[in-house]
Short mmCIF file of C-alpha atoms in Angstrom, two decimals:
data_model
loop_
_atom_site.label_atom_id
_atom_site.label_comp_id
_atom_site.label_asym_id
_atom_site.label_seq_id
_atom_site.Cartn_x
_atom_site.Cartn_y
_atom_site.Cartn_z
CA UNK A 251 10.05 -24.93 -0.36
CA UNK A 252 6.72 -24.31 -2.06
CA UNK A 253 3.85 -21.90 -3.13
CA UNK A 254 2.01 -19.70 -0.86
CA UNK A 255 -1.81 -18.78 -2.40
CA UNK A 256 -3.40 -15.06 -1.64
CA UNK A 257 -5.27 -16.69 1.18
CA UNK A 258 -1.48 -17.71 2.64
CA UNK A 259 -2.55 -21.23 1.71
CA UNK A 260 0.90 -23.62 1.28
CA UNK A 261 1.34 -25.74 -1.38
CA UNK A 262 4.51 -27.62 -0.59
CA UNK A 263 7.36 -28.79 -2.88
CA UNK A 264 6.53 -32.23 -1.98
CA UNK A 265 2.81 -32.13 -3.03
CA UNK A 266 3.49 -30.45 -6.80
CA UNK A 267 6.49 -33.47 -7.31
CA UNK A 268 3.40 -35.73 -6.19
CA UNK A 269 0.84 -33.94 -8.26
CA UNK A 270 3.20 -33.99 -11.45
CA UNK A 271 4.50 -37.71 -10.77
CA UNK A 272 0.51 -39.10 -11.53
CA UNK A 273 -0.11 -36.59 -14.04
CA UNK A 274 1.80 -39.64 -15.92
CA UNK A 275 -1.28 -41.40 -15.59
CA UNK A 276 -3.89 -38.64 -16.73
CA UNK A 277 -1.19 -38.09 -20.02
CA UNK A 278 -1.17 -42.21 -21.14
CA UNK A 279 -5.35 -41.89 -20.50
CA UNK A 280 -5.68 -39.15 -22.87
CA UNK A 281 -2.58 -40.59 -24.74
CA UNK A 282 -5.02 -44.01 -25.68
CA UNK A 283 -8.35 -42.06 -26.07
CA UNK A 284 -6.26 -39.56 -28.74
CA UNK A 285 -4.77 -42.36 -30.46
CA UNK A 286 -7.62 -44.79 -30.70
CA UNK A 287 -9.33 -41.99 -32.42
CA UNK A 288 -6.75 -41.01 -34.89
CA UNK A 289 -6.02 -44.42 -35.16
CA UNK A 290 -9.89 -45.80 -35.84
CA UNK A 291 -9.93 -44.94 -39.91
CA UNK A 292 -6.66 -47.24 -39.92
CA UNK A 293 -7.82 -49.65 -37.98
CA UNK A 294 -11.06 -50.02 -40.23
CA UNK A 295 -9.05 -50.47 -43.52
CA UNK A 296 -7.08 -52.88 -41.90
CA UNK A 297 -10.13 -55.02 -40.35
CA UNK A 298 -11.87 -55.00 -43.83
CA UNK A 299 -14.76 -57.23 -43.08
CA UNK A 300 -15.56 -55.87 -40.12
CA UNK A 301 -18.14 -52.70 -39.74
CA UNK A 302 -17.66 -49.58 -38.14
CA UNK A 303 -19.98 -50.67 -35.20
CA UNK A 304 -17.93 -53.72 -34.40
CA UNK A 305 -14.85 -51.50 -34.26
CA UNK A 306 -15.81 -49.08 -32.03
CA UNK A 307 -16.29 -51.63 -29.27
CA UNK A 308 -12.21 -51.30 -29.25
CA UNK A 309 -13.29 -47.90 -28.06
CA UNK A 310 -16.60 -48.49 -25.96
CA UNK A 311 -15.48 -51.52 -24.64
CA UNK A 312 -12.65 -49.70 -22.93
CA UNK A 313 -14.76 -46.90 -21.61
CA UNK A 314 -17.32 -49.63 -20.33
CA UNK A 315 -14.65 -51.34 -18.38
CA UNK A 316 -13.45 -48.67 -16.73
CA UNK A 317 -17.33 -47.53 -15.76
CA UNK A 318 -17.57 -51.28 -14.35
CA UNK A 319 -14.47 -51.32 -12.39
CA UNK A 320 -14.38 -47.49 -10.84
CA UNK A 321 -16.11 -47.80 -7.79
CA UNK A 322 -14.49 -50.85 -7.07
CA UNK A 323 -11.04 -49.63 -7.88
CA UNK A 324 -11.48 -46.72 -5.33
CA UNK A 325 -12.33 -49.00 -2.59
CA UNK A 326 -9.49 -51.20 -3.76
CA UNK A 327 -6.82 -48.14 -3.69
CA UNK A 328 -8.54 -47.15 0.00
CA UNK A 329 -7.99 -50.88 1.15
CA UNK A 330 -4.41 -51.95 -0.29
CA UNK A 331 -2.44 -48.67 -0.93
CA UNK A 332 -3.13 -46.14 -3.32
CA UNK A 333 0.24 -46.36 -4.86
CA UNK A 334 0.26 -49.98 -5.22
CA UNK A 335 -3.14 -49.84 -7.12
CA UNK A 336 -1.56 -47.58 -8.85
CA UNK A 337 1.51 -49.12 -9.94
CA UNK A 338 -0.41 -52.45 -10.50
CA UNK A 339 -2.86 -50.46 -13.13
CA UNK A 340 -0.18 -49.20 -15.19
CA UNK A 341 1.73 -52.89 -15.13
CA UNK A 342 -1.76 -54.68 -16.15
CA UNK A 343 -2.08 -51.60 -19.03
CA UNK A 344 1.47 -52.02 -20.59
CA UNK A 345 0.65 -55.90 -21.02
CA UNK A 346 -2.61 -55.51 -22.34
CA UNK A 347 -1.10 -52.84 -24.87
CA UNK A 348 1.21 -55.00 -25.87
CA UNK A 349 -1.19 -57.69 -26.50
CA UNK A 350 -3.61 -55.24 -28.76
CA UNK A 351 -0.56 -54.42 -30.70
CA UNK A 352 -0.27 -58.85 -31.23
CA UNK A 353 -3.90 -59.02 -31.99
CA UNK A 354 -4.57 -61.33 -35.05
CA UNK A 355 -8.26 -60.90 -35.44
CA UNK A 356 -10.80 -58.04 -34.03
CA UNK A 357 -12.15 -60.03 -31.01
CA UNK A 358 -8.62 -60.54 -29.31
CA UNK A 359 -8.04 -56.41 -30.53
CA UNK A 360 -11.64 -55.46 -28.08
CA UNK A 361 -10.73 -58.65 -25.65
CA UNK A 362 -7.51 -56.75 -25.13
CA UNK A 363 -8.64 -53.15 -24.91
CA UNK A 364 -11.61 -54.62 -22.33
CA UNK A 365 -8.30 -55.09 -19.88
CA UNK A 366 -6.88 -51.98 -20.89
CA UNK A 367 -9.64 -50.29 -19.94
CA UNK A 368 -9.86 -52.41 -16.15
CA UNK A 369 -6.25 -51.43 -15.70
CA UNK A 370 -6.86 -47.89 -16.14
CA UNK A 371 -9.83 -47.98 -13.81
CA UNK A 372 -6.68 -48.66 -11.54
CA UNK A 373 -4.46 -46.13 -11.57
CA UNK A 374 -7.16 -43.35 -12.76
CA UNK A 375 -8.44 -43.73 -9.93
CA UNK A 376 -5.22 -44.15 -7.59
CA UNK A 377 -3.81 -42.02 -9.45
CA UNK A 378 -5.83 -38.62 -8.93
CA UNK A 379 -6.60 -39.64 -4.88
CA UNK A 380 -2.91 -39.45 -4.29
CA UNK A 381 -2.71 -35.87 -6.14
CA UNK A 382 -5.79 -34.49 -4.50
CA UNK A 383 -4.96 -35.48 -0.76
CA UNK A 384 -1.08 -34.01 -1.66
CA UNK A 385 -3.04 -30.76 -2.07
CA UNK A 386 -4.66 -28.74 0.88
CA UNK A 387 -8.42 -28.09 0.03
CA UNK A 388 -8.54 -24.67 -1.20
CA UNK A 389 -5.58 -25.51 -3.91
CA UNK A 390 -7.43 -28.43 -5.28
CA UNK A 391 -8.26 -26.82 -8.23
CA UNK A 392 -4.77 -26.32 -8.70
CA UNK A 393 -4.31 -30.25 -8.87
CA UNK A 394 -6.77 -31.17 -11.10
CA UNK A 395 -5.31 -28.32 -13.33
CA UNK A 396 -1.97 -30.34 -13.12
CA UNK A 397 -3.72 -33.20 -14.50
CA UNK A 398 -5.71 -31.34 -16.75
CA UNK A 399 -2.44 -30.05 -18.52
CA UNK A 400 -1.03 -33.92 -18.45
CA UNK A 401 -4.22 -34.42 -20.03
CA UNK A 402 -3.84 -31.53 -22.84
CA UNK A 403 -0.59 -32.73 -23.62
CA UNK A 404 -0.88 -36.23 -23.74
CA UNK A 405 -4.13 -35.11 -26.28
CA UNK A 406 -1.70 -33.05 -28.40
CA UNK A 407 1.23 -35.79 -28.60
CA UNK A 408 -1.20 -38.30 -29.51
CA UNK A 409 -2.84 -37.33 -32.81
CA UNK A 410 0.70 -36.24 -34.16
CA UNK A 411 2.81 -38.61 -33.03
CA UNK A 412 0.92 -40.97 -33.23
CA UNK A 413 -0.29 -40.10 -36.69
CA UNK A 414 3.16 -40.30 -37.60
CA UNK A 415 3.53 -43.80 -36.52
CA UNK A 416 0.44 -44.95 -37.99
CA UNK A 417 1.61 -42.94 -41.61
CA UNK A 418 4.96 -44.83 -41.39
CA UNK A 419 4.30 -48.39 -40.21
CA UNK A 420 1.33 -49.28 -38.90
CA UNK A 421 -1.81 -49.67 -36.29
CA UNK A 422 -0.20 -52.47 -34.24
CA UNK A 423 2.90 -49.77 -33.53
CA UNK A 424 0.30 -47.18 -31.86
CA UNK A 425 -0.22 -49.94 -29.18
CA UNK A 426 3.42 -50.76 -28.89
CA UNK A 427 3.73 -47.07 -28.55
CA UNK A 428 1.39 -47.07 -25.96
CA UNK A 429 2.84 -49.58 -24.16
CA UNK A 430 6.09 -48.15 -23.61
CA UNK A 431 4.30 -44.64 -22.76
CA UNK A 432 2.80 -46.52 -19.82
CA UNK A 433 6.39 -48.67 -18.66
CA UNK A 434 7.56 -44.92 -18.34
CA UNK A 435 4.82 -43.81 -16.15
CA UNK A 436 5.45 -46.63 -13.96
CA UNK A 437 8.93 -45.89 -14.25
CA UNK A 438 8.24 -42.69 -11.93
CA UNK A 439 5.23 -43.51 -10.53
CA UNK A 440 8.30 -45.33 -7.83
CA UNK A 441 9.14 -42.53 -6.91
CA UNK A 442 5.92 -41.71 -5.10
CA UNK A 443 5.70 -41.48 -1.23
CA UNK A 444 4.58 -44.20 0.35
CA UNK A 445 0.90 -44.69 1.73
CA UNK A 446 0.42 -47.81 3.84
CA UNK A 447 -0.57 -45.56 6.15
CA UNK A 448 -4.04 -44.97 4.21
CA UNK A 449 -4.62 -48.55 3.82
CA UNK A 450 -7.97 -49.50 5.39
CA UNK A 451 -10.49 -52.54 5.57
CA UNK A 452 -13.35 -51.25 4.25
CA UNK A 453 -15.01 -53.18 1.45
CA UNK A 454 -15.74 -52.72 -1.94
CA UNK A 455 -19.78 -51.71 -2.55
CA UNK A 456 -22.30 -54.24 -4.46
CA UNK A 457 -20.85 -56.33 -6.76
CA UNK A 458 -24.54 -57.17 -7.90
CA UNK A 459 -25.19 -54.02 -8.36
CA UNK A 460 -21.93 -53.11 -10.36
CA UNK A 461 -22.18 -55.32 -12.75
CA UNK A 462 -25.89 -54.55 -13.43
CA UNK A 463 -25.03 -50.94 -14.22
CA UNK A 464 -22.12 -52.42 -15.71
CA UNK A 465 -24.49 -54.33 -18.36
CA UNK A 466 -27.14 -52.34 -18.54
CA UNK A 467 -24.71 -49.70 -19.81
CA UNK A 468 -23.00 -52.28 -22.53
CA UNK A 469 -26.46 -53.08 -23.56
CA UNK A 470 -27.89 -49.76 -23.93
CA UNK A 471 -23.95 -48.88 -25.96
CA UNK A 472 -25.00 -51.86 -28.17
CA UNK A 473 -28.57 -50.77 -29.09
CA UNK A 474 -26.97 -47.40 -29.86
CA UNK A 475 -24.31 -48.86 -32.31
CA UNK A 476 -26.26 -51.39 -33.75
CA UNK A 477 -29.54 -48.80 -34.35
CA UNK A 478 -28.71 -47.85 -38.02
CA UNK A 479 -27.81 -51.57 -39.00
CA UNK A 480 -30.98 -52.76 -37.71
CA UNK A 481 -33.25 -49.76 -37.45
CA UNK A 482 -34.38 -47.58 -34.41
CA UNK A 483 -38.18 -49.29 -34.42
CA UNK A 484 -36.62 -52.85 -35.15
CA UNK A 485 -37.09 -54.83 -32.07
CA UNK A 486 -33.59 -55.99 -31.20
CA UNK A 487 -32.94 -52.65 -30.76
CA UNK A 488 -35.67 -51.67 -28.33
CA UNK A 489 -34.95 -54.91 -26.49
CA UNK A 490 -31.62 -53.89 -25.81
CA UNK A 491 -32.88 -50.32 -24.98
CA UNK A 492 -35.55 -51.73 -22.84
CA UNK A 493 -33.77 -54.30 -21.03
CA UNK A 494 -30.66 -51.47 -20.13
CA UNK A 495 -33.02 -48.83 -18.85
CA UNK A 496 -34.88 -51.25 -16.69
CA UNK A 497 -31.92 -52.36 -14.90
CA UNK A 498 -31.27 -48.64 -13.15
CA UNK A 499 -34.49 -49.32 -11.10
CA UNK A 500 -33.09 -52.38 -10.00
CA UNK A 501 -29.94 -50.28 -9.45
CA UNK A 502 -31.15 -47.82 -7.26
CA UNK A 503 -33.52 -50.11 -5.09
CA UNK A 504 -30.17 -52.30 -4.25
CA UNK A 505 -28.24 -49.00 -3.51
CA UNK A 506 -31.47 -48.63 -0.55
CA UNK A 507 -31.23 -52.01 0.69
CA UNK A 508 -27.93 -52.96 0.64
CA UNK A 509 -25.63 -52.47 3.43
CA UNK A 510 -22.82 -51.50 1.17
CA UNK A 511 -24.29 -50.05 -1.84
CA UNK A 512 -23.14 -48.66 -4.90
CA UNK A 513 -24.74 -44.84 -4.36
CA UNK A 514 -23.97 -44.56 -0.23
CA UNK A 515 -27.02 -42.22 1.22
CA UNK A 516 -24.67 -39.30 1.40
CA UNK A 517 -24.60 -39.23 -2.35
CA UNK A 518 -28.23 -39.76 -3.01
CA UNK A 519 -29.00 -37.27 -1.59
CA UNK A 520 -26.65 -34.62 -2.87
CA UNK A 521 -28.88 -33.22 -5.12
CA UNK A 522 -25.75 -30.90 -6.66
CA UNK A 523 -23.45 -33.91 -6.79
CA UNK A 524 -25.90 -35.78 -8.48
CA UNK A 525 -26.51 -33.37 -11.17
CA UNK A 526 -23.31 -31.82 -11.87
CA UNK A 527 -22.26 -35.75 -12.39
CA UNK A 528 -24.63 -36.01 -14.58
CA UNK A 529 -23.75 -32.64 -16.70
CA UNK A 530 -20.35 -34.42 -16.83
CA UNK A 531 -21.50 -37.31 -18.64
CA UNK A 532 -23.05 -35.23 -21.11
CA UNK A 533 -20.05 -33.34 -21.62
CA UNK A 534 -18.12 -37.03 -22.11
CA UNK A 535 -20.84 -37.35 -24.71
CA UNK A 536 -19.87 -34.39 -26.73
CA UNK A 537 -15.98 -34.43 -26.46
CA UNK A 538 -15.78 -38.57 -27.12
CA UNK A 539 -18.46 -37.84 -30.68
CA UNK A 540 -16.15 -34.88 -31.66
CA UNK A 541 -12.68 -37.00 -31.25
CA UNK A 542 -14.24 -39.63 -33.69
CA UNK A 543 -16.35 -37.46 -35.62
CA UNK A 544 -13.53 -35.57 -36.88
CA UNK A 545 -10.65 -38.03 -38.11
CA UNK A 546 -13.55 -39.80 -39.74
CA UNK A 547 -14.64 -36.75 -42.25
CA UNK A 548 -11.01 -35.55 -42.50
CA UNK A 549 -10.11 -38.95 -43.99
CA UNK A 550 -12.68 -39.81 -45.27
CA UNK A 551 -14.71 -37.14 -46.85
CA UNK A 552 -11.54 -34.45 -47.24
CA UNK A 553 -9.31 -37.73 -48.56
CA UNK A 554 -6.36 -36.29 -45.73
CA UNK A 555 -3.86 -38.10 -44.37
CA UNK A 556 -3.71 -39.46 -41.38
CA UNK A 557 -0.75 -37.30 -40.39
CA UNK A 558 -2.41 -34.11 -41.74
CA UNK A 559 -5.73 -35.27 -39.74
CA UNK A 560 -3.57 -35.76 -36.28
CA UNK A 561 -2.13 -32.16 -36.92
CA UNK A 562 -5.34 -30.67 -36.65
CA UNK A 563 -7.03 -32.42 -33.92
CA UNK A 564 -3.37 -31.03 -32.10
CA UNK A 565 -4.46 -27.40 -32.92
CA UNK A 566 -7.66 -27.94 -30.73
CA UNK A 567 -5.84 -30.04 -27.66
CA UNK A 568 -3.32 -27.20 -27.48
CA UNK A 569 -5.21 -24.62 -26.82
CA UNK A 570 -6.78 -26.64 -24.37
CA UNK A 571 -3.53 -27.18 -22.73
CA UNK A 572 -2.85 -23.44 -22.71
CA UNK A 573 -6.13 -22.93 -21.40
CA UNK A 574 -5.55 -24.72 -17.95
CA UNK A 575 -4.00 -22.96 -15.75
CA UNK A 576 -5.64 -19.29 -16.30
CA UNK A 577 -8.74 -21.44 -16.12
CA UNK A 578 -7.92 -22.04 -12.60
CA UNK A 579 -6.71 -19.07 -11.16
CA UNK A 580 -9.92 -18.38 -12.28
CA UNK A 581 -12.20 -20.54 -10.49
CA UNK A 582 -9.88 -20.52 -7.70
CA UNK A 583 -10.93 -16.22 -7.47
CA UNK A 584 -14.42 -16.16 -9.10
CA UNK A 585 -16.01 -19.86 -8.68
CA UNK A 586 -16.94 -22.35 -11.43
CA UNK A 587 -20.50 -21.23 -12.58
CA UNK A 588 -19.34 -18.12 -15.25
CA UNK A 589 -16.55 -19.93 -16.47
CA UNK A 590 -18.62 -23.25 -17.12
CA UNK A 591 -21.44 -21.53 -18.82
CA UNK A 592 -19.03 -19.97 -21.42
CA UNK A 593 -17.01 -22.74 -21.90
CA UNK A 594 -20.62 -24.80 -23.04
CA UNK A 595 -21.33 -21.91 -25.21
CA UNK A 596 -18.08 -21.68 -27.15
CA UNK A 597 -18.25 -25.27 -27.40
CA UNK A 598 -21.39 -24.94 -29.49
CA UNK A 599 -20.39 -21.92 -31.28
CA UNK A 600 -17.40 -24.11 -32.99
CA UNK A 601 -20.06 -26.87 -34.21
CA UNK A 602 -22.17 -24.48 -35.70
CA UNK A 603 -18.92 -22.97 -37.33
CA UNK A 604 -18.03 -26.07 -38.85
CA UNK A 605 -21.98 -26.69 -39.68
CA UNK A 606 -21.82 -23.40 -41.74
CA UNK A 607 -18.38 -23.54 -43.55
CA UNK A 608 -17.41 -27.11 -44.16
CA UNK A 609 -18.29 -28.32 -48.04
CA UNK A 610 -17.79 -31.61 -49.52
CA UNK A 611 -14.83 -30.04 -51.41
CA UNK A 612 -11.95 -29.49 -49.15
CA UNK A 613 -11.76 -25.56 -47.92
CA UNK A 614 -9.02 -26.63 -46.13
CA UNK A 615 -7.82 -24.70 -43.06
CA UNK A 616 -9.74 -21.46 -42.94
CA UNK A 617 -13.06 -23.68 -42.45
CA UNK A 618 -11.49 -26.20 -39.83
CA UNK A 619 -8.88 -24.10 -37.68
CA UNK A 620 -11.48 -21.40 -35.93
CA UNK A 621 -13.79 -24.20 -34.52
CA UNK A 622 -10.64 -26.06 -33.81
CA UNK A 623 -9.15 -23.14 -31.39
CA UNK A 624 -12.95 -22.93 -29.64
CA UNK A 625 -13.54 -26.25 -29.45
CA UNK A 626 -10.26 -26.42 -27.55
CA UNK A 627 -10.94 -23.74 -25.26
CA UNK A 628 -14.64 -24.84 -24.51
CA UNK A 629 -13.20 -28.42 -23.82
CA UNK A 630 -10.62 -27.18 -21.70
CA UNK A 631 -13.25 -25.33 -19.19
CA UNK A 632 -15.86 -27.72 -19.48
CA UNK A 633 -14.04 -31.11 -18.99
CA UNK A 634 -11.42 -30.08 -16.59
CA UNK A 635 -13.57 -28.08 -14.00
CA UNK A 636 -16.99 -29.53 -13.72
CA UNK A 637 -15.07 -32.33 -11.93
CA UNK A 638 -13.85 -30.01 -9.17
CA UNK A 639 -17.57 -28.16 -8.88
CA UNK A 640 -19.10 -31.59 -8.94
CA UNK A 641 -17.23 -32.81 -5.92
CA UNK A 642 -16.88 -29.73 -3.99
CA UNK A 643 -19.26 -30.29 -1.53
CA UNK A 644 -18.98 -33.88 -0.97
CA UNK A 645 -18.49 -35.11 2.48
CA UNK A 646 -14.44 -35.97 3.43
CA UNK A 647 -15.87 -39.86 4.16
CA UNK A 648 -17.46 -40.62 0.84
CA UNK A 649 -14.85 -38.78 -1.44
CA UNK A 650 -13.48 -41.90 -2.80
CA UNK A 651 -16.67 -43.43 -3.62
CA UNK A 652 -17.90 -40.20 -4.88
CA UNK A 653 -15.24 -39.49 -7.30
CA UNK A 654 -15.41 -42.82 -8.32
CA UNK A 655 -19.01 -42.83 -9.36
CA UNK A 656 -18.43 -39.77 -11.03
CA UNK A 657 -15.59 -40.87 -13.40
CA UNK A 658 -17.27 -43.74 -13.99
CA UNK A 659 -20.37 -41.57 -14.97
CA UNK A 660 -18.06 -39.71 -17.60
CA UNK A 661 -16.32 -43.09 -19.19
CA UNK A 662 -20.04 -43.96 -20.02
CA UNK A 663 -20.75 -40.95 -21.55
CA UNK A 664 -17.64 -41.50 -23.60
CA UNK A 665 -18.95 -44.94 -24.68
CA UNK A 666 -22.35 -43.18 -25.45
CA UNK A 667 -20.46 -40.50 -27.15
CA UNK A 668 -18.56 -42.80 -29.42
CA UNK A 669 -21.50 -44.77 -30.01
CA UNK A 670 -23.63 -41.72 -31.32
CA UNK A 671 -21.19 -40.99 -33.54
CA UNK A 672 -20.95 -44.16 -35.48
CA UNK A 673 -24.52 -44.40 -35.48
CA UNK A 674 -25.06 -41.27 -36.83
CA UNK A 675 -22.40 -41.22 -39.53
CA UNK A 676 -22.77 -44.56 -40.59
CA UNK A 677 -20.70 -47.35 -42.60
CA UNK A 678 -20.77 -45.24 -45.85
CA UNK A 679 -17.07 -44.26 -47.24
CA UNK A 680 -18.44 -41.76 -49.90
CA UNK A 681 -17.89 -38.05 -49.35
CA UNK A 682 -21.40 -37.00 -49.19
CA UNK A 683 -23.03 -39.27 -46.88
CA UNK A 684 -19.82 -39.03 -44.61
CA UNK A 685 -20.16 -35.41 -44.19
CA UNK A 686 -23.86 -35.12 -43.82
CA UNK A 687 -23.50 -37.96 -41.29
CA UNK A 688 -20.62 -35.20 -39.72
CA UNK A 689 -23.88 -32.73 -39.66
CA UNK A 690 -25.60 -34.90 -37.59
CA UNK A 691 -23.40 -35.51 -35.08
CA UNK A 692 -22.18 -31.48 -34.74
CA UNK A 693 -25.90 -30.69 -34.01
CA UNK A 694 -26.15 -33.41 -31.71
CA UNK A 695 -22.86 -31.67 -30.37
CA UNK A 696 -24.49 -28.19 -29.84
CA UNK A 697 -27.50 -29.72 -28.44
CA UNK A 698 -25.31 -31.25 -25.89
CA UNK A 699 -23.69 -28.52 -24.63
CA UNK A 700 -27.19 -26.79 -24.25
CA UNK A 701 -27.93 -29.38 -21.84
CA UNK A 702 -24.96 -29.41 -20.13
CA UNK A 703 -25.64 -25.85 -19.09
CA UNK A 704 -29.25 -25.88 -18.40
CA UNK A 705 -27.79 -29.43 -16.02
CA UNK A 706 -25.30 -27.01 -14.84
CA UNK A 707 -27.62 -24.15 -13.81
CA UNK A 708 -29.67 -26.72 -12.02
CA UNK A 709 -26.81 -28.24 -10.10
CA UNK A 710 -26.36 -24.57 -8.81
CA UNK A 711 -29.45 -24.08 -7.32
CA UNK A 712 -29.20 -24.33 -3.44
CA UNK A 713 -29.57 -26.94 -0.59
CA UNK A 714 -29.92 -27.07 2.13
CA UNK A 715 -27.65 -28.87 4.83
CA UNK A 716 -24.50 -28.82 2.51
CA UNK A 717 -21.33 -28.89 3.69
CA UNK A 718 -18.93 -25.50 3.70
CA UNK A 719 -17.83 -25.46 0.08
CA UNK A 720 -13.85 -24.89 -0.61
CA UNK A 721 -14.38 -23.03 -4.08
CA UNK A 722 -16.67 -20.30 -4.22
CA UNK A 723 -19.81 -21.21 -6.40
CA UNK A 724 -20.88 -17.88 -8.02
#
């Protein structure tokens, strides 16, 4: 049994158990990202001594880890089994949640995450090869939908639920929670099919030149965190800034010379590839500031509870969820570039909202719950389906590599995202300077999604010698 698309296209009974079977995986990503955010206010009254900037490493260092490892986890999954990567990621996660939830001090709580984050490099990446190749090419929409609902969901349960458990015991629970959110996952991640059969020998790409980008992106995350403790102009901080943007040179010559490098020639040249990635990260930027911009002023500025604070960052995730699947009937009939665009404008629309309504005085839900319900819709269209138009056209023998750059392009934009955010807002626990560091950050939001459209409109324009696209662009 299965699904038949207009285009008599079969989608087999087989490939959706597949397809929903490593949605686990997309649901206990989104799952962590939700909580940590909720979670972050909790975590900085518990950590008392330690500032804001130093905390959000539990959330940058994650995202950095997973940039580091992607391209080699794809390689990995190609060479050893997809499913046993896979498996193997979500075992390495539920120990390493179990050992943030033990942390006794704020380095072990970051040390841990760091390996959380390398064991979801694992089965993210495992994960979402074995739903795509279940799928027949003109249906692949259709399985990054499945995981963009996993993802919805698991971004709705965590900011209630796990606002529950943080309202009625405490910080080291959300991990715990996390934990056993990930033993289930693996739980029926054994029922997958098999894959020795894609097993191959090929070998992972630079390690030099992974762990360049690697620290040139920790580096620049660190400037960024650090600016308003030691000043833009003050020269630690343009070190750092200096010394991460001169390492991408040094990136890209090794990806020329070496004979396995981390950006094969297929990719450098794939000028739509290259900037639709690129649009993504920006987009990571923007969704990764609002997730910790928010909790932050609810808390802190509108004195809510955590509980009441996870209720309304549910509103937004689901209407994303709801938003999914229409989405891609969508782009499966009409093509991404309509549907992008107005997801990036409603995206702005709700930051200006917020810009014009919200007062230091709580105006409670008929400020917050409009830009909520766009927000959700723009992130919806924006984050689940510039993936698919990004690596539409990518040549069959550097998928793996490709969509591994590419999600390791949008975990640094979360780190940058998060990193903006704290910067701009600030250590201050005062209404007023909370909410006018909230300002900052929403325009910084709307000029975001301006540039993820003009990146977008760019990525569109045509080139030559492309390979037949499966989605039409228009």
């Amino acid at each position: 049994m299965g699904t038949e698309t207009n285009d008599g296209t079969r989608i087999s009974a087989a490939a959706w158990r597949t397809a929903l079977l490593c949605a686990a995986a997309t649901f206990v990503f989104v799952m962590d990202s939700g909580l940590l955010s909720i979670a972050f206010p909790k975590l900085s009254a518990a950590f008392k001594g330690t500032s804001r900037a130093t905390l959000s490493w539990t959330s940058s260092g994650y995202s950095v880890a997973i940039a580091a490892l992607m391209t080699f986890t794809g390689t990995v999954a190609d060479r050893l089994g997809r499913k046993k990567v896979y498996l193997g990621g979500l075992t390495l996660y539920t120990l390493a949640a179990v050992a943030a939830g033990s942390a006794t001090n704020v380095w072990i709580l970051i040390a841990a995450r760091v390996l959380q984050g390398a064991a979801s490099a694992l089965f993210l990446t495992a994960g979402l090869a074995i739903a795509i190749v279940a799928f027949p090419a003109p249906r692949r929409a259709t399985a990054l939908a499945v995981w963009g609902i996993a993802g919805s969901a698991g971004a709705v349960v965590s900011p209630t639920v796990g606002a529950a458990v943080l309202d009625t015991w405490s910080w080291r629970w959300a991990f715990i929670g996390l934990a056993c959110f990930a033993a289930m996952a693996l739980g029926v991640g054994l029922w997958l099919p098999d894959d020795r059969a894609q097993a191959t020998g090929e070998r992972p790409p630079d390690p030099v030149g992974v762990a360049l980008a690697a620290g040139g992106i920790a580096v620049i995350v660190l400037a960024i965190v650090r600016s308003q403790m030691w000043g833009w102009v003050d020269v630690r901080t343009l070190g750092c800034l200096a010394a991460g943007l001169a390492v991408l040179p040094i990136v890209g010559y090794r990806s020329i010379r070496h004979p396995r490098p981390l950006i094969p020639p297929e990719l450098r040249r794939h000028r739509e590839y290259l900037v639709l990635s690129l649009a993504c990260l920006v987009q990571q930027i923007a969704f990764f500031s609002y997730f910790f911009s928010l909790p932050l002023i609810l808390t802190g500025a509108w004195h809510w509870s955590t509980l009441h604070a996870g209720y309304a960052m549910a509103i937004s995730m689901a209407v994303s969820a709801a938003v999914v699947f229409p989405a891609a009937r969508w782009v499966e009939r009409h093509g991404y570039t309509r549907l992008v665009l107005i997801g990036a404008a409603i995206g702005a629309a709700s930051c200006l909202w917020w810009m014009l309504t919200f007062k230091v005085t709580p105006n409670t839900w008929w400020a917050l719950a409009p830009g909520l319900a766009v927000f959700g819709v723009g992130s919806s269209i924006t984050g689940n389906f510039m993936t698919g138009a990004a690596l539409r056209h990518v040549p069959a023998s550097v998928m793996g590599q490709g969509n591994a750059l590419h999600q390791m392009g949008r975990r640094i934009g979360g780190a940058i995202g998060v990193a903006l955010t704290i910067a701009l807002i600030g250590e201050s626990r005062d209404r007023s300077p909370l909410l006018a560091g909230g300002r900052r950050a929403w325009v910084l939001l709307i000029v975001v999604h301006l540039l993820m459209s003009v990146l977008f409109l760019i990525g569109q324009i045509p080139q030559r010698h492309r390979t037949a696209e499966a989605i039409p662009s228009r």
